[in-house]
Amino acid sequence: MIYWIALFAVEFILFYLYNKSHSIKRKQKILWCIIFCLVYFSGFRDGLGMDYTGYQQLCERQSFIDKALFLSEPLTLGLQAFCYNTFFSAVIYFVISSFLVCALSLITYSKFENFTLAAFVFVFFTDIYLSSMNIVSQFAAGGIILIGYYPYIKDNSKKNLYIAIGSVFLGMFIHLSSIFMLIPLAFKRSKNSSTDILIWILLIVASFFIPIDLLFKIPFVGNIIEYLDYTNYTSYNVSGISKLSTTNIYMHLLLIPFILKYNAIKKRKDADEYIYLIKMYAIYLIMYNFSTGNLTITYRLACFFVLFIPLLLAKLPNIVGKSVAYFLIVFPMLILLSFRLATGDRLTVPTRILPIESIVDQYYNPYQNPDADF
């Protein structure tokens, strides 16, 4: 527990210093200090995360090379092959993955208004930073997609659209499920009418009750799920209402101010940016409601959309005022985080203190895989 308290305390101080600084150069230095602390803690963690052991075995102990699969996710499997055939341990894999999600996400947030509030949500909301230690590759791909989406969120020109598409394909080199992020690109050009937002509200409500296997019946989506062999993540055929939790309820409530102020938002100069982020938030809620456990496909796909949530919540002060916005975001998220840290046994695993003890694989045998050609 002491490691987590120290990390979050340091992050809080850095957020304060960033907010009080008026020098661009100093803000950049503080930004990289924030990134360094997050990457150090998650990158050099020891055994923390439901996928940790699996990735560790792929990098250090097992001959896993599949040429066809390597061509589909070359960045992920290439890095694992590098760890397997050198004296570097799996820690290198976790450090690089952590850097991609933390650095690229926070750099993106720094380009929008109210960076400190967006960064706070990224670090303290339990479904982002903490979850990135569970779903490693998809969050790493999500960081690349988020920064690629940045110019498209600001301006949906063809040039920016191509940049966003390029980031999705680059994300596929890390995890094939990134292909789903081609679908939300179409929502930026849709009409922003009151009927449009009503449809999204109805979809959110309906997602509580619709069984997850409905995804297989949606054209294109079902084909992708089958192609990615994600059927293993749909073993539970129940409605999302059974997974209603305090966090889930809270995240739905945070969307209400944006819905109530929707007509006022449409009159803003940056209305397209607001409304697009509202849609991304709605998709996250729908995915989360669909999910029935950590190993369902929608829970894993939601990690792409959850990275956009800080961008929208950072705009909440413009809607309800700064004091109300901070009250709605800061205190509830601190309470939810404290509760999870106090009750989650898997979160109390200590992180490594000296990185040099972890970078080199002490069990490395240069003859462990003589037939490897990577």
mmCIF file of C-alpha atoms in Angstrom, residues 29-312:
data_model
loop_
_atom_site.group_PDB
_atom_site.id
_atom_site.type_symbol
_atom_site.label_atom_id
_atom_site.label_comp_id
_atom_site.label_asym_id
_atom_site.label_seq_id
_atom_site.Cartn_x
_atom_site.Cartn_y
_atom_site.Cartn_z
ATOM 1 C CA LYS A 29 9.758 19.439 -17.568
ATOM 2 C CA ILE A 30 7.023 18.781 -15.018
ATOM 3 C CA LEU A 31 5.013 16.890 -17.662
ATOM 4 C CA TRP A 32 7.940 14.539 -18.253
ATOM 5 C CA CYS A 33 8.393 14.098 -14.503
ATOM 6 C CA ILE A 34 4.731 13.033 -14.304
ATOM 7 C CA ILE A 35 5.271 10.591 -17.163
ATOM 8 C CA PHE A 36 8.506 9.229 -15.675
ATOM 9 C CA CYS A 37 6.883 8.426 -12.313
ATOM 10 C CA LEU A 38 3.957 6.623 -13.938
ATOM 11 C CA VAL A 39 6.135 4.650 -16.367
ATOM 12 C CA TYR A 40 8.652 3.745 -13.666
ATOM 13 C CA PHE A 41 5.971 2.445 -11.328
ATOM 14 C CA SER A 42 4.022 0.406 -13.869
ATOM 15 C CA GLY A 43 6.962 -0.561 -16.079
ATOM 16 C CA PHE A 44 9.056 -1.998 -13.270
ATOM 17 C CA ARG A 45 6.186 -3.598 -11.386
ATOM 18 C CA ASP A 46 6.669 -7.134 -10.164
ATOM 19 C CA GLY A 47 3.889 -9.592 -10.951
ATOM 20 C CA LEU A 48 1.115 -6.996 -10.953
ATOM 21 C CA GLY A 49 -1.652 -7.490 -13.534
ATOM 22 C CA MET A 50 -3.803 -10.383 -14.660
ATOM 23 C CA ASP A 51 -1.797 -10.727 -17.916
ATOM 24 C CA TYR A 52 1.614 -10.223 -16.300
ATOM 25 C CA THR A 53 2.610 -13.882 -16.025
ATOM 26 C CA GLY A 54 1.473 -14.643 -19.561
ATOM 27 C CA TYR A 55 3.551 -11.852 -21.096
ATOM 28 C CA GLN A 56 6.506 -12.751 -18.896
ATOM 29 C CA GLN A 57 6.432 -16.349 -20.090
ATOM 30 C CA LEU A 58 6.224 -15.276 -23.731
ATOM 31 C CA CYS A 59 9.231 -13.009 -23.300
ATOM 32 C CA GLU A 60 11.461 -15.188 -21.151
ATOM 33 C CA ARG A 61 10.558 -18.836 -21.009
ATOM 34 C CA GLN A 62 8.634 -20.134 -23.987
ATOM 35 C CA SER A 63 9.334 -20.547 -27.675
ATOM 36 C CA PHE A 64 6.259 -18.887 -29.097
ATOM 37 C CA ILE A 65 7.186 -17.639 -32.554
ATOM 38 C CA ASP A 66 4.413 -18.083 -35.091
ATOM 39 C CA LYS A 67 5.311 -16.558 -38.445
ATOM 40 C CA ALA A 68 1.703 -15.808 -39.469
ATOM 41 C CA LEU A 69 0.911 -14.216 -36.117
ATOM 42 C CA PHE A 70 4.185 -12.301 -36.189
ATOM 43 C CA LEU A 71 3.130 -10.646 -39.430
ATOM 44 C CA SER A 72 -0.176 -9.568 -37.861
ATOM 45 C CA GLU A 73 1.225 -8.004 -34.650
ATOM 46 C CA PRO A 74 4.904 -7.427 -35.488
ATOM 47 C CA LEU A 75 5.660 -4.753 -32.877
ATOM 48 C CA THR A 76 4.333 -6.761 -29.943
ATOM 49 C CA LEU A 77 5.701 -10.130 -30.956
ATOM 50 C CA GLY A 78 8.949 -8.674 -32.260
ATOM 51 C CA LEU A 79 9.643 -7.103 -28.871
ATOM 52 C CA GLN A 80 8.769 -10.365 -27.117
ATOM 53 C CA ALA A 81 11.102 -12.246 -29.461
ATOM 54 C CA PHE A 82 13.846 -9.717 -28.715
ATOM 55 C CA CYS A 83 13.475 -10.331 -24.970
ATOM 56 C CA TYR A 84 13.402 -14.082 -25.490
ATOM 57 C CA ASN A 85 16.581 -14.212 -27.532
ATOM 58 C CA THR A 86 18.667 -11.719 -25.573
ATOM 59 C CA PHE A 87 19.715 -11.198 -21.958
ATOM 60 C CA PHE A 88 16.955 -8.594 -21.487
ATOM 61 C CA SER A 89 14.033 -9.646 -19.320
ATOM 62 C CA ALA A 90 10.309 -9.089 -19.864
ATOM 63 C CA VAL A 91 10.597 -5.846 -17.908
ATOM 64 C CA ILE A 92 11.689 -4.120 -21.129
ATOM 65 C CA TYR A 93 8.357 -5.127 -22.665
ATOM 66 C CA PHE A 94 6.372 -3.687 -19.755
ATOM 67 C CA VAL A 95 8.406 -0.467 -19.672
ATOM 68 C CA ILE A 96 7.884 0.206 -23.385
ATOM 69 C CA SER A 97 4.176 -0.661 -23.206
ATOM 70 C CA SER A 98 3.745 1.596 -20.192
ATOM 71 C CA PHE A 99 5.586 4.420 -21.938
ATOM 72 C CA LEU A 100 3.302 4.202 -24.969
ATOM 73 C CA VAL A 101 0.086 4.519 -22.985
ATOM 74 C CA CYS A 102 1.290 7.000 -20.332
ATOM 75 C CA ALA A 103 3.484 9.280 -22.416
ATOM 76 C CA LEU A 104 1.318 9.446 -25.530
ATOM 77 C CA SER A 105 -1.890 9.925 -23.535
ATOM 78 C CA LEU A 106 -0.525 12.689 -21.305
ATOM 79 C CA ILE A 107 1.148 14.454 -24.228
ATOM 80 C CA THR A 108 -2.218 14.434 -25.999
ATOM 81 C CA TYR A 109 -3.998 15.806 -22.923
ATOM 82 C CA SER A 110 -1.419 18.603 -22.672
ATOM 83 C CA LYS A 111 -2.540 19.856 -26.084
ATOM 84 C CA PHE A 112 -6.100 20.427 -24.803
ATOM 85 C CA GLU A 113 -7.457 22.770 -22.162
ATOM 86 C CA ASN A 114 -7.228 21.987 -18.435
ATOM 87 C CA PHE A 115 -4.413 19.439 -18.617
ATOM 88 C CA THR A 116 -4.203 18.911 -14.847
ATOM 89 C CA LEU A 117 -7.822 17.778 -14.594
ATOM 90 C CA ALA A 118 -7.424 15.446 -17.593
ATOM 91 C CA ALA A 119 -4.194 14.034 -16.138
ATOM 92 C CA PHE A 120 -5.886 13.581 -12.757
ATOM 93 C CA VAL A 121 -8.634 11.477 -14.368
ATOM 94 C CA PHE A 122 -6.016 9.422 -16.226
ATOM 95 C CA VAL A 123 -4.096 8.613 -13.037
ATOM 96 C CA PHE A 124 -6.827 8.408 -10.392
ATOM 97 C CA PHE A 125 -9.770 6.929 -12.297
ATOM 98 C CA THR A 126 -9.439 3.201 -11.630
ATOM 99 C CA ASP A 127 -10.342 2.131 -15.177
ATOM 100 C CA ILE A 128 -7.384 3.853 -16.856
ATOM 101 C CA TYR A 129 -3.918 3.801 -15.271
ATOM 102 C CA LEU A 130 -4.566 0.852 -12.979
ATOM 103 C CA SER A 131 -6.335 -1.098 -15.731
ATOM 104 C CA SER A 132 -3.432 -0.491 -18.127
ATOM 105 C CA MET A 133 -1.434 -2.923 -15.981
ATOM 106 C CA ASN A 134 -4.011 -5.635 -16.688
ATOM 107 C CA ILE A 135 -4.696 -5.169 -20.401
ATOM 108 C CA VAL A 136 -1.170 -4.338 -21.517
ATOM 109 C CA SER A 137 -0.999 -4.489 -25.324
ATOM 110 C CA GLN A 138 -4.396 -2.938 -26.005
ATOM 111 C CA PHE A 139 -3.705 0.068 -23.788
ATOM 112 C CA ALA A 140 -0.328 0.528 -25.505
ATOM 113 C CA ALA A 141 -2.095 0.490 -28.873
ATOM 114 C CA GLY A 142 -4.708 2.837 -27.420
ATOM 115 C CA GLY A 143 -2.039 5.426 -26.610
ATOM 116 C CA ILE A 144 -0.915 5.465 -30.249
ATOM 117 C CA ILE A 145 -4.503 5.744 -31.490
ATOM 118 C CA LEU A 146 -5.332 8.541 -29.049
ATOM 119 C CA ILE A 147 -2.493 10.799 -30.181
ATOM 120 C CA GLY A 148 -3.332 9.970 -33.805
ATOM 121 C CA TYR A 149 -6.948 10.966 -33.201
ATOM 122 C CA TYR A 150 -5.900 14.317 -31.685
ATOM 123 C CA PRO A 151 -5.758 16.383 -34.903
ATOM 124 C CA TYR A 152 -8.965 14.727 -36.163
ATOM 125 C CA ILE A 153 -10.827 15.713 -32.992
ATOM 126 C CA LYS A 154 -9.769 19.308 -33.544
ATOM 127 C CA ASP A 155 -10.493 19.363 -37.284
ATOM 128 C CA ASN A 156 -12.056 16.571 -39.326
ATOM 129 C CA SER A 157 -10.211 17.439 -42.528
ATOM 130 C CA LYS A 158 -9.154 14.650 -44.891
ATOM 131 C CA LYS A 159 -5.515 15.082 -43.894
ATOM 132 C CA ASN A 160 -6.324 14.598 -40.218
ATOM 133 C CA LEU A 161 -8.607 11.696 -41.068
ATOM 134 C CA TYR A 162 -5.720 9.937 -42.812
ATOM 135 C CA ILE A 163 -3.502 10.559 -39.759
ATOM 136 C CA ALA A 164 -6.142 8.972 -37.514
ATOM 137 C CA ILE A 165 -6.496 5.999 -39.856
ATOM 138 C CA GLY A 166 -2.715 5.618 -39.924
ATOM 139 C CA SER A 167 -2.602 5.543 -36.118
ATOM 140 C CA VAL A 168 -5.228 2.781 -36.094
ATOM 141 C CA PHE A 169 -3.176 0.626 -38.467
ATOM 142 C CA LEU A 170 -0.045 1.312 -36.422
ATOM 143 C CA GLY A 171 -1.999 0.263 -33.326
ATOM 144 C CA MET A 172 -2.866 -2.984 -35.109
ATOM 145 C CA PHE A 173 0.862 -3.795 -35.191
ATOM 146 C CA ILE A 174 0.578 -3.975 -31.391
ATOM 147 C CA HIS A 175 -2.913 -5.467 -31.059
ATOM 148 C CA LEU A 176 -5.249 -6.476 -33.878
ATOM 149 C CA SER A 177 -8.359 -5.332 -32.012
ATOM 150 C CA SER A 178 -7.307 -1.751 -32.851
ATOM 151 C CA ILE A 179 -9.171 -2.215 -36.133
ATOM 152 C CA PHE A 180 -12.407 -1.475 -34.246
ATOM 153 C CA MET A 181 -11.232 2.133 -33.868
ATOM 154 C CA LEU A 182 -11.881 2.704 -37.560
ATOM 155 C CA ILE A 183 -15.625 2.705 -36.799
ATOM 156 C CA PRO A 184 -15.747 5.833 -34.518
ATOM 157 C CA LEU A 185 -14.076 7.921 -37.226
ATOM 158 C CA ALA A 186 -17.432 8.049 -39.015
ATOM 159 C CA PHE A 187 -19.193 9.645 -36.033
ATOM 160 C CA LYS A 188 -17.262 12.916 -36.365
ATOM 161 C CA ARG A 189 -19.081 13.758 -39.595
ATOM 162 C CA SER A 190 -22.578 12.845 -38.437
ATOM 163 C CA LYS A 191 -25.187 15.530 -37.703
ATOM 164 C CA ASN A 192 -25.208 16.876 -34.160
ATOM 165 C CA SER A 193 -28.957 17.154 -33.589
ATOM 166 C CA SER A 194 -31.027 16.672 -30.447
ATOM 167 C CA THR A 195 -32.354 13.481 -32.002
ATOM 168 C CA ASP A 196 -28.777 12.283 -32.427
ATOM 169 C CA ILE A 197 -27.977 12.591 -28.718
ATOM 170 C CA LEU A 198 -31.305 10.970 -27.847
ATOM 171 C CA ILE A 199 -30.316 7.924 -29.888
ATOM 172 C CA TRP A 200 -27.052 7.623 -27.954
ATOM 173 C CA ILE A 201 -28.935 7.842 -24.648
ATOM 174 C CA LEU A 202 -31.282 5.065 -25.729
ATOM 175 C CA LEU A 203 -28.309 2.927 -26.785
ATOM 176 C CA ILE A 204 -26.712 3.387 -23.365
ATOM 177 C CA VAL A 205 -29.918 2.334 -21.612
ATOM 178 C CA ALA A 206 -30.422 -0.623 -23.967
ATOM 179 C CA SER A 207 -26.856 -1.845 -23.393
ATOM 180 C CA PHE A 208 -27.785 -2.769 -19.815
ATOM 181 C CA PHE A 209 -30.179 -5.417 -21.004
ATOM 182 C CA ILE A 210 -28.812 -6.745 -24.312
ATOM 183 C CA PRO A 211 -26.832 -10.028 -24.126
ATOM 184 C CA ILE A 212 -23.231 -9.782 -25.239
ATOM 185 C CA ASP A 213 -23.618 -12.373 -28.006
ATOM 186 C CA LEU A 214 -25.612 -9.795 -29.969
ATOM 187 C CA LEU A 215 -22.244 -8.465 -31.117
ATOM 188 C CA PHE A 216 -21.831 -11.534 -33.318
ATOM 189 C CA LYS A 217 -24.978 -10.584 -35.219
ATOM 190 C CA ILE A 218 -23.805 -7.088 -36.147
ATOM 191 C CA PRO A 219 -22.427 -6.999 -39.722
ATOM 192 C CA PHE A 220 -18.660 -6.444 -39.936
ATOM 193 C CA VAL A 221 -18.287 -6.398 -36.127
ATOM 194 C CA GLY A 222 -19.159 -10.081 -35.799
ATOM 195 C CA ASN A 223 -16.778 -10.979 -38.610
ATOM 196 C CA ILE A 224 -13.912 -9.113 -36.927
ATOM 197 C CA ILE A 225 -14.588 -10.802 -33.586
ATOM 198 C CA GLU A 226 -14.463 -14.188 -35.249
ATOM 199 C CA TYR A 227 -11.331 -13.288 -37.235
ATOM 200 C CA LEU A 228 -9.515 -12.084 -34.097
ATOM 201 C CA ASP A 229 -10.534 -15.276 -32.302
ATOM 202 C CA TYR A 230 -12.197 -13.238 -29.570
ATOM 203 C CA THR A 231 -14.898 -15.846 -29.047
ATOM 204 C CA ASN A 232 -12.979 -16.966 -25.955
ATOM 205 C CA TYR A 233 -13.935 -13.662 -24.356
ATOM 206 C CA THR A 234 -17.680 -14.140 -24.796
ATOM 207 C CA SER A 235 -18.278 -17.184 -22.640
ATOM 208 C CA TYR A 236 -20.849 -15.418 -20.475
ATOM 209 C CA ASN A 237 -24.190 -14.708 -22.109
ATOM 210 C CA VAL A 238 -25.880 -12.378 -19.619
ATOM 211 C CA SER A 239 -26.980 -8.758 -19.644
ATOM 212 C CA GLY A 240 -24.856 -5.880 -18.411
ATOM 213 C CA ILE A 241 -27.351 -5.021 -15.690
ATOM 214 C CA SER A 242 -25.849 -7.865 -13.637
ATOM 215 C CA LYS A 243 -22.513 -6.027 -13.497
ATOM 216 C CA LEU A 244 -23.885 -2.717 -12.215
ATOM 217 C CA SER A 245 -21.310 -1.289 -9.817
ATOM 218 C CA THR A 246 -20.617 1.930 -7.948
ATOM 219 C CA THR A 247 -18.038 2.962 -10.530
ATOM 220 C CA ASN A 248 -20.424 2.183 -13.378
ATOM 221 C CA ILE A 249 -23.218 4.249 -11.829
ATOM 222 C CA TYR A 250 -20.834 7.124 -11.135
ATOM 223 C CA MET A 251 -19.542 7.223 -14.723
ATOM 224 C CA HIS A 252 -23.110 7.345 -16.046
ATOM 225 C CA LEU A 253 -23.952 10.230 -13.721
ATOM 226 C CA LEU A 254 -20.959 12.237 -14.988
ATOM 227 C CA LEU A 255 -22.485 12.270 -18.462
ATOM 228 C CA ILE A 256 -25.716 13.926 -17.252
ATOM 229 C CA PRO A 257 -24.366 17.546 -17.139
ATOM 230 C CA PHE A 258 -23.291 17.291 -20.779
ATOM 231 C CA ILE A 259 -26.725 15.970 -21.767
ATOM 232 C CA LEU A 260 -28.558 18.706 -19.865
ATOM 233 C CA LYS A 261 -26.358 21.388 -21.440
ATOM 234 C CA TYR A 262 -26.366 19.799 -24.898
ATOM 235 C CA ASN A 263 -28.252 22.650 -26.606
ATOM 236 C CA ALA A 264 -25.836 25.191 -25.118
ATOM 237 C CA ILE A 265 -22.880 23.082 -26.206
ATOM 238 C CA LYS A 266 -24.137 23.052 -29.807
ATOM 239 C CA LYS A 267 -23.807 26.858 -29.898
ATOM 240 C CA ARG A 268 -20.143 26.843 -28.937
ATOM 241 C CA LYS A 269 -17.409 27.397 -31.523
ATOM 242 C CA ASP A 270 -15.827 24.107 -30.523
ATOM 243 C CA ALA A 271 -19.172 22.268 -30.452
ATOM 244 C CA ASP A 272 -17.953 19.524 -32.801
ATOM 245 C CA GLU A 273 -15.105 18.700 -30.423
ATOM 246 C CA TYR A 274 -17.413 18.515 -27.405
ATOM 247 C CA ILE A 275 -20.043 16.402 -29.130
ATOM 248 C CA TYR A 276 -17.549 13.971 -30.619
ATOM 249 C CA LEU A 277 -16.025 13.374 -27.191
ATOM 250 C CA ILE A 278 -19.526 12.872 -25.754
ATOM 251 C CA LYS A 279 -20.089 10.153 -28.357
ATOM 252 C CA MET A 280 -16.791 8.480 -27.470
ATOM 253 C CA TYR A 281 -17.824 8.588 -23.799
ATOM 254 C CA ALA A 282 -21.194 7.052 -24.710
ATOM 255 C CA ILE A 283 -19.470 4.231 -26.607
ATOM 256 C CA TYR A 284 -17.317 3.542 -23.549
ATOM 257 C CA LEU A 285 -20.426 3.277 -21.347
ATOM 258 C CA ILE A 286 -22.124 0.983 -23.851
ATOM 259 C CA MET A 287 -19.050 -1.264 -24.012
ATOM 260 C CA TYR A 288 -18.763 -1.298 -20.243
ATOM 261 C CA ASN A 289 -22.453 -2.149 -19.808
ATOM 262 C CA PHE A 290 -22.135 -4.971 -22.324
ATOM 263 C CA SER A 291 -19.236 -6.522 -20.425
ATOM 264 C CA THR A 292 -19.835 -9.218 -17.824
ATOM 265 C CA GLY A 293 -16.288 -9.594 -16.519
ATOM 266 C CA ASN A 294 -12.669 -8.655 -17.139
ATOM 267 C CA LEU A 295 -12.279 -11.235 -19.897
ATOM 268 C CA THR A 296 -15.193 -10.187 -22.087
ATOM 269 C CA ILE A 297 -14.449 -8.621 -25.420
ATOM 270 C CA THR A 298 -16.324 -5.376 -24.716
ATOM 271 C CA TYR A 299 -14.366 -4.743 -21.525
ATOM 272 C CA ARG A 300 -11.149 -5.058 -23.502
ATOM 273 C CA LEU A 301 -12.403 -2.863 -26.347
ATOM 274 C CA ALA A 302 -13.546 -0.239 -23.839
ATOM 275 C CA CYS A 303 -9.887 0.469 -23.015
ATOM 276 C CA PHE A 304 -9.544 2.269 -26.356
ATOM 277 C CA PHE A 305 -12.436 4.609 -25.539
ATOM 278 C CA VAL A 306 -11.636 5.142 -21.859
ATOM 279 C CA LEU A 307 -8.513 7.088 -22.864
ATOM 280 C CA PHE A 308 -10.789 9.755 -24.407
ATOM 281 C CA ILE A 309 -12.742 10.265 -21.158
ATOM 282 C CA PRO A 310 -10.194 12.664 -19.560
ATOM 283 C CA LEU A 311 -10.520 14.960 -22.591
ATOM 284 C CA LEU A 312 -14.273 15.319 -22.076
#
